[in-house]
Short mmCIF file of C-alpha atoms in Angstrom, two decimals:
data_model
loop_
_atom_site.label_atom_id
_atom_site.label_comp_id
_atom_site.label_asym_id
_atom_site.label_seq_id
_atom_site.Cartn_x
_atom_site.Cartn_y
_atom_site.Cartn_z
CA MET E 1 23.78 37.98 40.89
CA SER E 2 23.27 36.25 44.25
CA ARG E 3 26.16 35.79 46.67
CA SER E 4 26.16 32.02 46.06
CA GLN E 5 26.45 32.56 42.32
CA ARG E 6 29.22 35.11 42.87
CA LEU E 7 31.23 32.70 45.01
CA LEU E 8 30.78 29.99 42.39
CA LYS E 9 31.97 32.35 39.67
CA LEU E 10 34.97 33.32 41.79
CA ILE E 11 35.92 29.65 42.16
CA HIS E 12 35.70 29.14 38.37
CA LEU E 13 37.68 32.34 37.81
CA LEU E 14 40.48 31.29 40.16
CA ARG E 15 40.66 27.90 38.44
CA SER E 16 41.32 29.65 35.13
CA TYR E 17 44.58 31.15 36.44
CA ARG E 18 47.77 29.11 36.58
CA TYR E 19 49.57 31.84 38.52
CA PRO E 20 48.41 34.17 41.32
CA ALA E 21 45.68 36.49 40.04
CA PRO E 22 45.75 40.12 41.21
CA GLY E 23 42.84 40.99 43.50
CA TYR E 24 41.90 44.07 41.47
CA ARG E 25 41.58 41.97 38.32
CA LEU E 26 39.35 39.41 40.04
CA ALA E 27 37.18 42.17 41.49
CA GLU E 28 36.93 43.92 38.13
CA THR E 29 35.90 40.71 36.36
CA LEU E 30 33.23 40.00 38.98
CA GLY E 31 32.05 43.59 39.08
CA ILE E 32 32.58 43.94 42.82
CA SER E 33 34.73 46.03 45.12
CA LEU E 34 38.08 44.86 46.47
CA ARG E 35 36.60 44.82 49.96
CA THR E 36 33.84 42.45 48.83
CA LEU E 37 36.40 40.28 47.04
CA TYR E 38 38.47 39.92 50.20
CA ARG E 39 35.33 38.94 52.14
CA ASP E 40 34.39 36.36 49.50
CA ILE E 41 37.87 34.83 49.51
CA ALA E 42 37.81 34.61 53.31
CA SER E 43 34.38 32.94 53.13
CA LEU E 44 35.64 30.35 50.65
CA GLN E 45 38.70 29.68 52.78
CA GLU E 46 36.44 29.07 55.80
CA GLN E 47 34.54 26.49 53.74
CA GLY E 48 37.72 24.61 52.93
CA ALA E 49 38.99 26.21 49.73
CA SER E 50 42.77 26.15 49.58
CA ILE E 51 43.26 29.71 48.33
CA GLU E 52 46.73 31.09 48.86
CA GLY E 53 47.83 34.70 48.58
CA GLU E 54 47.22 38.11 50.08
CA PRO E 55 46.40 41.67 49.01
CA GLY E 56 49.06 43.05 46.66
CA LEU E 57 50.44 39.60 45.77
CA GLY E 58 47.44 37.92 44.17
CA TYR E 59 45.51 34.72 44.81
CA VAL E 60 45.75 31.16 43.53
CA LEU E 61 43.46 28.16 44.11
CA LYS E 62 45.15 24.82 44.67
CA PRO E 63 43.74 21.95 42.55
CA GLY E 64 41.23 19.46 43.92
CA PHE E 65 38.80 21.74 45.72
CA MET E 66 35.10 21.03 45.22
CA LEU E 67 32.33 23.06 46.80
CA PRO E 68 29.16 20.92 46.57
CA PRO E 69 26.69 23.51 47.91
CA LEU E 70 27.80 26.01 45.24
CA MET E 71 28.15 23.77 42.23
CA PHE E 72 24.99 24.94 40.43
CA THR E 73 23.85 28.17 38.84
CA GLU E 74 20.14 29.00 38.82
CA GLU E 75 19.95 27.92 35.17
CA GLU E 76 21.63 24.60 35.99
CA LEU E 77 19.16 24.06 38.83
CA GLU E 78 16.27 24.75 36.45
CA ALA E 79 17.67 22.17 34.04
CA LEU E 80 18.01 19.63 36.87
CA VAL E 81 14.46 20.22 38.10
CA LEU E 82 12.99 20.03 34.59
CA GLY E 83 14.92 16.86 33.80
CA SER E 84 13.90 15.27 37.10
CA ARG E 85 10.26 16.13 36.49
CA TRP E 86 10.43 14.52 33.04
CA VAL E 87 11.96 11.37 34.54
CA ALA E 88 9.34 11.34 37.29
CA SER E 89 6.46 11.53 34.81
CA ARG E 90 7.80 9.55 31.83
CA THR E 91 9.70 6.58 33.26
CA ASP E 92 9.07 3.61 35.54
CA SER E 93 8.39 3.98 39.25
CA GLU E 94 11.95 3.06 40.31
CA LEU E 95 13.56 5.81 38.23
CA SER E 96 10.79 8.22 39.19
CA GLU E 97 11.47 7.73 42.90
CA SER E 98 15.22 8.03 42.30
CA ALA E 99 14.77 11.34 40.47
CA GLN E 100 12.74 12.80 43.32
CA SER E 101 15.22 11.45 45.89
CA ALA E 102 18.11 13.08 44.00
CA LEU E 103 16.39 16.47 44.14
CA VAL E 104 15.86 16.11 47.89
CA LYS E 105 19.58 15.39 48.34
CA ILE E 106 20.55 18.38 46.20
CA ALA E 107 18.19 20.66 48.11
CA SER E 108 19.64 19.54 51.46
CA VAL E 109 23.09 21.01 50.67
CA LEU E 110 22.07 24.18 48.83
CA PRO E 111 22.45 27.65 50.33
CA LYS E 112 19.13 29.28 51.27
CA ASP E 113 18.84 31.49 48.18
CA LEU E 114 19.45 28.62 45.76
CA LYS E 115 17.18 26.30 47.76
CA ASN E 116 14.40 28.89 47.36
CA ALA E 117 15.07 28.96 43.62
CA LEU E 118 14.78 25.17 43.57
CA ASP E 119 11.53 25.14 45.56
CA GLU E 120 10.00 27.91 43.47
CA ASN E 121 10.98 26.50 40.07
CA THR E 122 8.26 27.24 37.51
CA LEU E 123 9.23 24.87 34.68
CA PHE E 124 6.88 21.92 34.32
CA ILE E 125 6.37 18.88 32.11
CA GLY E 126 3.05 18.79 30.27
CA PRO E 127 0.87 15.68 30.04
CA SER E 128 1.73 13.07 27.43
CA LYS E 129 -0.74 12.44 24.58
CA GLU E 130 -0.46 8.72 25.12
CA GLN E 131 0.02 6.77 28.31
CA THR E 132 3.17 4.63 28.29
CA THR E 133 2.69 1.22 29.85
CA GLU E 134 5.24 0.55 32.56
CA SER E 135 7.27 -2.60 32.08
CA ALA E 136 8.41 -4.71 35.01
CA GLU E 137 11.57 -5.49 33.03
CA PHE E 138 13.03 -1.97 33.16
CA PRO E 139 15.01 -2.48 36.41
CA GLN E 140 16.39 -5.77 35.04
CA ILE E 141 17.35 -4.13 31.76
CA ARG E 142 19.19 -1.31 33.53
CA GLN E 143 20.90 -3.85 35.80
CA ALA E 144 22.05 -5.83 32.75
CA ILE E 145 23.39 -2.70 31.06
CA ARG E 146 25.28 -1.56 34.17
CA GLY E 147 26.75 -5.01 34.79
CA GLU E 148 27.38 -5.80 31.09
CA HIS E 149 25.32 -9.00 31.33
CA LYS E 150 23.65 -10.87 28.51
CA ILE E 151 19.88 -11.15 28.50
CA THR E 152 17.56 -13.55 26.69
CA ILE E 153 14.25 -12.16 25.51
CA ARG E 154 11.14 -13.53 23.88
CA TYR E 155 10.23 -10.83 21.40
CA LEU E 156 7.20 -10.05 19.22
CA ASP E 157 8.13 -7.89 16.24
CA LEU E 158 5.88 -5.49 14.33
CA LYS E 159 4.89 -8.30 11.94
CA GLU E 160 3.63 -10.23 14.97
CA GLN E 161 6.38 -12.82 14.54
CA GLU E 162 7.80 -14.20 17.77
CA SER E 163 11.47 -15.04 18.31
CA THR E 164 13.89 -15.75 21.13
CA ARG E 165 17.05 -13.64 21.16
CA THR E 166 20.17 -13.46 23.28
CA ILE E 167 21.43 -9.89 23.22
CA TRP E 168 24.13 -7.74 24.77
CA PRO E 169 22.23 -4.68 26.02
CA PHE E 170 24.14 -1.40 26.19
CA ALA E 171 21.60 1.44 25.87
CA LEU E 172 17.98 2.20 26.70
CA GLY E 173 16.28 5.05 24.88
CA TYR E 174 13.40 6.94 26.53
CA PHE E 175 11.20 8.59 23.92
CA ASP E 176 8.00 10.42 24.84
CA ASN E 177 5.73 7.41 24.38
CA LEU E 178 8.17 4.66 23.52
CA ARG E 179 11.14 2.86 25.09
CA VAL E 180 13.76 1.23 22.87
CA LEU E 181 16.49 -1.18 23.95
CA ALA E 182 19.68 -1.20 21.87
CA GLY E 183 21.89 -4.27 21.90
CA TRP E 184 24.07 -6.63 19.93
CA CYS E 185 21.94 -9.57 18.80
CA GLU E 186 23.68 -12.95 18.74
CA LEU E 187 21.05 -14.36 16.38
CA ARG E 188 21.48 -11.60 13.76
CA GLN E 189 25.16 -10.92 14.54
CA GLY E 190 24.59 -7.19 14.52
CA PHE E 191 23.10 -4.24 16.33
CA ARG E 192 19.36 -4.37 16.76
CA HIS E 193 16.67 -2.24 18.47
CA PHE E 194 13.81 -3.70 20.48
CA ARG E 195 10.69 -1.93 21.68
CA THR E 196 10.32 -2.74 25.35
CA ASP E 197 6.54 -2.96 25.09
CA ARG E 198 6.98 -5.91 22.69
CA ILE E 199 9.28 -7.91 24.98
CA LEU E 200 7.11 -10.81 26.13
CA GLN E 201 9.64 -12.31 28.53
CA LEU E 202 13.11 -11.40 29.76
CA GLU E 203 15.73 -13.45 31.54
CA LEU E 204 18.88 -11.91 32.99
CA SER E 205 21.97 -14.06 32.54
CA GLU E 206 24.89 -14.22 34.94
CA GLU E 207 27.18 -14.39 31.90
CA HIS E 208 28.98 -11.20 30.92
CA TYR E 209 29.10 -10.33 27.26
CA PRO E 210 32.60 -10.55 25.76
CA ARG E 211 33.05 -6.87 24.83
CA ARG E 212 32.89 -3.74 26.95
CA ARG E 213 29.75 -1.62 26.95
CA ARG E 214 31.75 1.48 26.05
CA GLN E 215 33.10 -0.24 22.92
CA LEU E 216 29.65 -1.41 21.84
CA LEU E 217 28.20 2.06 22.40
CA SER E 218 30.96 3.66 20.33
CA GLU E 219 30.53 1.20 17.44
CA TRP E 220 26.75 1.60 17.52
CA ARG E 221 27.00 5.39 17.37
CA LYS E 222 29.25 5.15 14.33
CA ALA E 223 26.95 2.63 12.63
CA GLU E 224 23.87 4.77 13.32
CA ASN E 225 25.62 8.13 12.72
CA ILE E 226 24.78 9.25 16.25
CA PRO E 227 27.06 12.04 17.56
CA SER E 228 28.85 11.51 20.86
CA GLN E 229 27.34 13.46 23.76
#
C-alpha cells in the first residue's frame, strides 16, 4: 500500500468513528506502527485535516474535511482513466475533449505516486466494429437536458416515415455504436426513444418543460423497469 493510499484509508477510518479512536486501534487496522500513525496524522493535520486528540486519548476527525489529492485509490483511478478513454473514443468531439481535460485536472493535484499510476495506466479501449457518425446536435441535446428545455425534432423512423415531434428530453444513452435520446413526446403523450442518427433537424426551444427532469427520469425508469443507479 502506498503512503497516499494509507493516508486516504486513515481518513476513511477516522470518519467511521463517532468518538475518539485509540491510536493503537487505528494502527492495528492499518497494519502500521504507532510511530507511523502519529506521523500520518501530523501529515494530514498539516494539509488541513481537523484531527483532534493526542496519544493515549484517541483521535477524532471533525466533519467537512475533504482531501482532493487523496480522494482516489489506484483502482478508482483505473476506472476513471478507462471511462475517460471510452468517452474520448466513443462520443462527440466536445465530450471527448472534456474527458481528456478532466484527466489533466485530476493529474495536476495527485501525489507523485498516484500521478505515476495514472500516467502508466494499461487499460485501453479497443476499436469499435462500426464507426459511429458524429451528430452536430449532441451539444444542443445535452444543453436541453441540463436546462430542462423542450426541443422540436424532425424525425425519420425505422419505417422511413417522417414526423415532427416536440419532446421533453431527459436522458441520452451512449451505446457502442448507437445513441438514443429518451424524452416525453407531446405528440404521443408518452415516453419515447429516438435514435440520434435519425434526427433530421433539431430546434432548441427557450420554453422549459412543465415537469422536472428528475421526476421524468424516475417515471421512465419505473415504466421501463430500469433500476436506479
